[in-house]
Structure formats: structure tokens, C-alpha cells
Amino acid sequence: MKSVKELFSEQEIVAERARRVYVKISKDKLRDVVKKMVELHDGQVYLSCITGVDWIDRMEVAYNIWVLPESCNYTLKVDLPRDNPEITSISDIIPGALFHECEVYDLLGIVFKGNPILKKPFILPEGMKKEFPLRKDYKI
Amino acid sequence: MSIIELIFGPQHPALHEPEMFRFHVDGEKVIEAIPRIGYVHRGIEKLFEQKTHVQNIYLSERICGICNVAHTLTYVNVIERAGDIDVPPRAKYLRVIVAELNRLHSHMLLLGAVAELMGFTTLFMLIWRDREKIMDLVELITGNRVISAYNTIGGVRRDIDSDKADKIRKVLLKVEEEWKEYKKTWMEDPTITRRTMGVGILKPRDALKYCVVGPVLRGSGVKSDVRKDDPYEVYGDIPFNVVTYDTCDSWARYMVRVDEILESINIILYALDNLPQGEIRRPLVRRLPEAEAFAKTEAPRGELVYHLYSKGGFKPYRLKVRTPTFANILGATIMFKGERIADIPVILGSIDPCFACEDRHTIVDLRSGKSFMLSSREITRKFSRGSKP
Amino acid sequence: MGLKPKIVEKVLSNLLKRPFTEQYPFEKPVIPDGFRGVMKLDVDKCIGCGLCSRDCPSGAIEMKKYEHANRSVPVFHLYRCTFCYQCADSCPVKAISMTPVYELSTPDPFKLILEPKPEEVKPRPRGVRK
Amino acid sequence: MTPLELLIFITQTLVFPGFAYLFLLALFTEWYVRKLAARFENRLGPTYTGPHGLLQPLADFVKLLFKEEIELKYADNALINGTLIILPALFIAALFVIPWLGFSLVSFEGDLILVILLTGISSGLLYAIGWFSKNPYSVVGAVRAISQYLAFDIPLFILLLVPAVITNSLSISTISHKLWPSLLANPWLIPVWALSLGLVILVEQAELEENPFSIPHAEQEIVAGYFVEISGRRLAFYDLARDMQILLAGSLIGVTFLGLTWNPRSPLEAALNFIIVLAETLLVIFELVLIKCVTARLRIDQVLEAFWTYVIPLSIFILSIAIIVKGGLFPWV
């Protein structure tokens, strides 16, 4: 196996542009895929960002991982149920995900199980312990 | 002496912006560093969703004043990717020129500030004197010293003529000469090298593991530059080197920036010489189709990421911004361990922290931002209440 | 504790040089062309389309209705203005231009409202848009 | 004592070269340091108050006197206040010994030791300020100050003994008068003298806690070190003490290491002596400011290492060479 792209099946690849691959995978597969990505290129990958989106009917978490030897960005999109958004943390595979996961939890309320520093006001003020401002139903 | 909790910030001379670090120190040695971020959290990501694509250009610029060109550049890039808008070649070159001027002034700002953090006020004053010349150039091209408002969707907003190009060349050559001297100072001055060498080590493996970006990553010897890896605008056509140093310490991270200044000057001179003729902008596109786009650029502080979800229409559905400092701050907490109190400013300076960048979303501004259109009467009421109680 | 003569030389030569800093209130800096200062509205050109107000990122432009002339004219609330000049870009008739005025600090925010006087706003001869 | 003598005595003590003069000269020193540093950095420096900003330090002093003083809840206020009153007084006392007119008001055999004692006490007082402030920053600053103090006070004492050995005197006035005659009488002493002059400026820089040794009050690391809690009137007195410390450092090294004064027999000669002493002082301060402007701050461990392993043995070596040469222990001298 030479390219990270071969990890994904045809149906999983949503879109492909120059140096961008958008992939939709299931929640259970995410950790395996990330682990394989890191191992495949001997750690020559880094996490650019984790984007959380509230699609009203569901939540989406998108892991943007840059693969240095391939010069390609892989966007791993995972759908989560909106009423109980929960996913296993990847911070043990890529420690750099720690703060990204905290931020997403803080603003959207997506729980990353296994993240050791996950706590509620991370960047929000102390008084906003129960509010998730980036959810679409948040009243401003 | 037992372990003292030393609190750095939110107000501290070594931090030019509000941020708090709790350092557990044993005598002079740092045992643990715990950051608390979010003091300048302005709710910009939420605000993006309320405003139109055109208004958001200027909002993105306000995430960070220092690297404002990088922010607008990434923003217009993400919009152009989502809407398949092509940009005239002259505009691409002009964008590169202004982006590199921005990098110049940002790196000078940092290196000067760091000289000051080490107590070297003279170097700080001299570097900032030269930075002033660069800012005058930015003012000449864009009409303002700092906030440039230069990039727009589908091109740039102002053109330069040959007079301006000559003036830019002249000033840059002078600055280059000065910088060659400063580089010697950074490389050889005994007090600087003693303070920075071997301080705040971040091994290449750790650098990738903790996902640091930009000069911090290159200072750890990893050859990664968005301008080379993922060329945007015309960086693919311009010859330049990716500067890396492999001593992995604070000194390496500073030297990366010193060398990048010289590289940037060459890039600008090359772009000025090869500036194509033609128009500078396409008609403004206000409406985007349903799309998802991911754009990244090399901001002065490292990789800057914008992730856009559009559902069609005038406003973005979700716009995620990942600024370089947010990625670097975790790496910094690793660098602090085992170093001395005296090294804290040096290490913190070496990641070029920009906390306004890092914390993007406060609710306070958002709430006042809701009533963003006040009539004259409302304003009168508001001010008269404020001034005459 | 060896000192590099390079910086010493530079520092000593600075003694004889003219200081680079300016005494601002007494010496005014040189303003280049195209500086984004206070904007100027050409009331006669304005067609009252409201594009400037719609595109303004900070909501600093309010369309004010002048009843006697039966037309709307933008009013600039400069204390909100970010001086990005998107309004000048958006204006289809180029009625907004820039001036090099930048000294705006004042204790009275009402001085920072650029509002055409009622007598300046003349009724448009034909085709008035609402 | 006749009434005229009494009047002269009072004038000398209170006006010139006594309190008023030393106070104004300390403020002038601050202006000189600020202006010089500004010019080194290609800036303007103070310009607004007075011609070329000459009155700026005085304006700052007066302004600070009227500022609100922040009551420290956990600190030992009485001790801090007491320390800050003693601090400028110590330096004033030391400055009285300097022969401003070729002679000084207070002069006795051994006044050099007195000056060294007074500067030593001042370092202890700075430590006390920091410790009694009970702020983490000030405590760290005080600990740094005290650990640095031993490292630079020993070589300073040893190096100040070099001109004393050369001139066979422990009185500052006598040293200043006899320095050049002794050096010319025994030219072998000149290299020793030059070496000790270079070293003493470096050590004095550490005594003044200026760059590269500005560690105890490193602003970017520990805010202001031991005087982080000082404000208002206390800060005014602290600043005054600091100016006097710089003035003392400049004038002490100026008169003991550059000499060139003599015992004046007429007012004209006294005036000439005064100009020479002032010029020497400003020259030494110029050197100190230059060093400050071309260096970055070192780290405490680096400074301690450098001082204990190099500067102290070197200064002992210089002193012993001076004793050997002066004592005629070399057969060829």
C-alpha cells in the first residue's frame, strides 16, 4: 500500500480535487483509519483542524489531516446523531488533537471519549458551562 | 524552595496579548505549564454565519491585525475554491507581493519583540525602525499601514504603477542590506545565542505529533511549507527556498524567521519583475453554490486553515478557522518543561504567539453585534445615556 | 563575554544620525496617495441604491430618508467605520471618494456622523429610486 | 566656628556640593542615561519638559509624589517604607565622599571601605524590599538579586582595592590625587590599571543590575522583580535611589580609576576639578549605557557561572599582580 487513498473504498470518497480528498467514513472506522494513516507514512502527517458542523438533523465532525509525503489533505467526515453526539478521541494517536477536540466540545458539545483534558469552559468564559454557541439553535 | 505557582498573565509584560499560563516552578525550574486560552474570544465564527460573503472579507481580516493579509487571502481562497472563481494573473502576483510584505512586517515584529523579551532594547528599536519602512510600503500599496483590506473575491482592489514598484524595490534593497547585518547579530551575538540555543527543544517527531505548524515545524527540521506543498496563488512559479534549521531549539525557530525575511524580499523582487499586465479583478460574486471547500495558506505564523461549508446563498453555513497559534500552543507547553523561568519569554516568543488569532469567538461582541444596525435615534439614546447619566 | 563590534559600531554611528522617530503633533507624517481616511460623499451623484449600506461590514452606513427631496442618502457613522472602503467599491456611480484626513479622535461621538445637510440634498430631477 | 564659616559649612552641606546639588545631579544623570540610550537606539528620548527634555526626570519625580499609593494587603508596609527611606540616604552619604571639587566634605583614611559597605547594605535592602512585598515575582526577584549580589560584590571590592594599592591609600580623595603620579612613577602598573579599569566597568554594570545583568528586575520574566509592588511615592524614592546609584557608580569609578584631580588652592582650580570629575563621571556612565545597549539579558545561572569561575579569580589575580609590582617584588622593576 503506497497511498493513504487506498485505505478508503470508492463509496467512501465523497469528492476529490487537487490535493484535496473528502471522505465520509463511519464512526467506528475512524480510529483505525487514522492509526493506519500515521503508520503508513511513519508519522509524517499532522492534523490541521477538526471542524464540527451542526446540520440540525445530525452533527458532523471533519478531521482534516495533512499527509506530508503525498502533499494531500484528507478530510475525514464522520456523522453523529445530534441528540447524543459522541465519538472516541484520537488524541492518543495524534496528541495534537487534544486542543482541537476541546474546542469542538466547547463550542458544539460533541463529546470525545478518552480525551484527558476535555472540560467545559475551554475558550468560552467561565459562565457558559451549559451553552454551545455554534449550534444552530443557540439564540444570540 | 517548595513549588510555587507562578501565574503569567492575562496581563504580563512578556505577553503582548491577554493569555494566562500557570507555571508550576521549583526554584527557577518550570515543572509544568498549563495554558488557559480564550481571553480575547470574540465569537467571530458565529458572526461569520450572520454576515454576507462580502462583509466577511473584512471580518476575517479582524481575526488578527498582524497577519491580516494572510487571513483575507485564505478567506478569498476558500470562497474562490467553493465558487470556482478564477483570478486574473496580475492579481495573483499582487496578492503574493502584499502577502509577503505582510510576512516581512510580521516577522520583524516578532524578532524585534523577542529581542526586547531578552532585554535587547537596541535591537528591538532598530528592527522596528526597519519594520516601519515596510509598513509605509504597505500603506503605499493598500492605503493603510496595518489593516490592508487589499484582497477581494476574484482579485485585488488596487493596482500598482511603475513609480510605486520602483519605490518598493528601493526600500526593499535597503532593508535587505540591513537584515544581512541583523542576521549576523542573531547568529553571533553571544548574549543572544547564549539565551536561545538549546532552550525549548522540540524534536521533529514531537513537532509532528503535537501538530505544530509553520516556522516552529521548520525550526524542528521538518521541511513543510504550505507555499511549496500546496501552492496557492503563484507560489508554484516563484523560486524560493524552504528554510529549515535542525537544532530544534528556540534559536532555530528565530533563525527560520530571519532567513524567511531575506527569502520574502527575494520573492517580492521576483514578483515585481515578473508582474504580468492585465486586469486586477473579476466582477464581484456575491452568491455561492452549495459547496464545501478547504483552503490553507502559509500565514507568517504558520499554516492557516479555513474550512467552508456553504448551503448556497449570500452567507456561509459554517466557516471554521484554525489559526497557527492554536496549533502551536500545545507544542509550547511541551517546550516549557524543565526550562527556567528566565526562558519562558524566549520560548513563548519562539512560537510567535498571537492570541487574538487563537481565540476567535466571544459572545460579548456577538451580542452587541446582533443589533448591528442602529438608527440615528438609537445611537443618540445610547450615547446620551453613556455620557450624561 | 566577547562583544561583537558590529552592533557596537551601529549603535555608536546612531549617535551621529538624526533620530528616526518623529514628534508627531509637531511634525506631521507624509500621507501617500490613496490613503484611506475619512470618506466623502458626492450627494449629487448618489442614486440612493443602498448597496454601500448593505455591503458595509460594520454597519456604519445608514440610509437616511430626506422627505423634502424624496430620496435616501447614506449617512456614515464614523465611530463604527473600519475604513475598508467596500462602500466605495460597491457604489455603482462612484459617489464615495477618499480624503487624507485621519485625525478623528474626539470626545463627542456626534461629530463622527457624516450627514449631508438638508439643503445639500436636492431632489433628483428624474427617475428617483426608492 | 565663625558665623561666616558656619554659613559656608551649611551652604556646602545643603546646597553645593551637598544635598541639593546631588539631588539635581542624580536627576540629570537619569536624563543623560535616557537621552543617551535613546540616541544609541536612533530615537529622540525625552523632549517635552524643559529644553531637550532636561526637566523630565524632575517632572516624573514630582508626578510620582502625587500619585495614588497602592496599599499592600499582605506585604509588610512599615518595613518597605523604612527601607525605601534608608535607600537614597545611603547613596547620598556615599556621594558625599566623592571629591566633587577636588576635595570632599567628608574625607578620611578608609572612606573607600565605607562606600563599599554602603553599596553592600543597599543590595541587602533591595532584597528586603522584594522579600517583604510577599509577591511571587518580587520574591523570585529578591532571590535572584541576593544570589547575584555575592558574585559581583566580591570582585568589585577587590578591583576597587587596585587603585588603593597603586596609591597606597584608602581615601578616595587621596587615590584620585595620587593616581597618575604613582602610575607615572612606576609605568609597569599601567597595564594592571588598564585591565582593572575594563573589568571594574563590567562588574559595576552587574552591581547596577543593568543589561546583560538586569536579571533581578527582568521586566519580561518577572514583571519588575523586587520592586513590583512599589508604587507612588515609594516608587519616586526608589527611582531617586536608583539614579543616585548610577551617579555613585559613575563618579566612584571616575575618580578612583581616572584620577586627574588635585587639591585646589583657588576657586578657579576648584572649578576646573569640578569639570574634570563631572566629565569622568559622564564618561564612565557613557560606557555603562553603551554596554547596556549592545547586550541582551543573560540568565542567572550563566552570570553566576561566569562570575565565580572567571571574574573573581581574574580580579584576585589582578590585585596580586598590583601588589607584587607595587611592592617591588619583581627583580626587574
mmCIF file of N, CA, C and O in Angstrom, chain B residues 3 50 78 89 106 140 143 185 196 209 275 287 304 357 380:
data_model
loop_
_atom_site.group_PDB
_atom_site.id
_atom_site.type_symbol
_atom_site.label_atom_id
_atom_site.label_comp_id
_atom_site.label_asym_id
_atom_site.label_seq_id
_atom_site.Cartn_x
_atom_site.Cartn_y
_atom_site.Cartn_z
ATOM 1 N N ILE B 3 7.376 24.189 45.666
ATOM 2 C CA ILE B 3 6.843 24.514 44.339
ATOM 3 C C ILE B 3 5.910 25.717 44.437
ATOM 4 O O ILE B 3 4.996 25.758 45.258
ATOM 5 N N GLN B 50 -23.563 35.040 10.249
ATOM 6 C CA GLN B 50 -24.613 36.053 10.186
ATOM 7 C C GLN B 50 -24.390 37.045 9.051
ATOM 8 O O GLN B 50 -25.280 37.811 8.737
ATOM 9 N N VAL B 78 -10.767 30.392 -0.078
ATOM 10 C CA VAL B 78 -11.768 29.368 0.210
ATOM 11 C C VAL B 78 -13.054 29.687 -0.549
ATOM 12 O O VAL B 78 -13.723 28.784 -1.066
ATOM 13 N N PRO B 89 -4.148 36.754 -13.560
ATOM 14 C CA PRO B 89 -2.769 36.505 -13.117
ATOM 15 C C PRO B 89 -2.124 37.708 -12.436
ATOM 16 O O PRO B 89 -1.368 37.551 -11.474
ATOM 17 N N SER B 106 5.430 41.079 9.830
ATOM 18 C CA SER B 106 5.097 40.236 10.980
ATOM 19 C C SER B 106 6.351 39.617 11.593
ATOM 20 O O SER B 106 6.515 39.596 12.821
ATOM 21 N N LEU B 140 1.530 52.458 1.109
ATOM 22 C CA LEU B 140 1.629 52.965 -0.256
ATOM 23 C C LEU B 140 0.773 52.121 -1.207
ATOM 24 O O LEU B 140 0.086 52.640 -2.083
ATOM 25 N N GLY B 143 -3.177 51.576 1.109
ATOM 26 C CA GLY B 143 -3.897 52.708 1.675
ATOM 27 C C GLY B 143 -3.961 52.698 3.192
ATOM 28 O O GLY B 143 -4.567 53.577 3.772
ATOM 29 N N THR B 185 24.031 39.523 13.688
ATOM 30 C CA THR B 185 23.822 39.729 15.114
ATOM 31 C C THR B 185 23.081 38.544 15.727
ATOM 32 O O THR B 185 23.452 38.043 16.787
ATOM 33 N N THR B 196 19.264 31.679 23.653
ATOM 34 C CA THR B 196 18.290 30.944 22.837
ATOM 35 C C THR B 196 18.738 29.542 22.457
ATOM 36 O O THR B 196 17.906 28.687 22.231
ATOM 37 N N LYS B 209 3.939 15.136 16.017
ATOM 38 C CA LYS B 209 2.950 14.516 16.888
ATOM 39 C C LYS B 209 2.022 15.562 17.487
ATOM 40 O O LYS B 209 0.821 15.371 17.576
ATOM 41 N N LEU B 275 5.777 40.829 -13.030
ATOM 42 C CA LEU B 275 4.369 41.205 -12.901
ATOM 43 C C LEU B 275 3.704 41.246 -14.268
ATOM 44 O O LEU B 275 4.092 42.037 -15.122
ATOM 45 N N ARG B 287 -22.929 35.496 -4.508
ATOM 46 C CA ARG B 287 -23.693 34.302 -4.149
ATOM 47 C C ARG B 287 -22.873 33.068 -4.474
ATOM 48 O O ARG B 287 -22.263 32.995 -5.545
ATOM 49 N N LEU B 304 -2.431 28.428 7.974
ATOM 50 C CA LEU B 304 -3.723 28.994 8.351
ATOM 51 C C LEU B 304 -4.795 28.269 7.556
ATOM 52 O O LEU B 304 -4.688 28.124 6.346
ATOM 53 N N CYS B 357 -5.523 35.871 17.421
ATOM 54 C CA CYS B 357 -5.772 34.896 16.363
ATOM 55 C C CYS B 357 -6.399 33.656 16.942
ATOM 56 O O CYS B 357 -7.318 33.085 16.407
ATOM 57 N N THR B 380 -28.294 58.070 19.373
ATOM 58 C CA THR B 380 -28.394 59.239 20.238
ATOM 59 C C THR B 380 -28.740 58.797 21.652
ATOM 60 O O THR B 380 -28.124 59.224 22.625
#
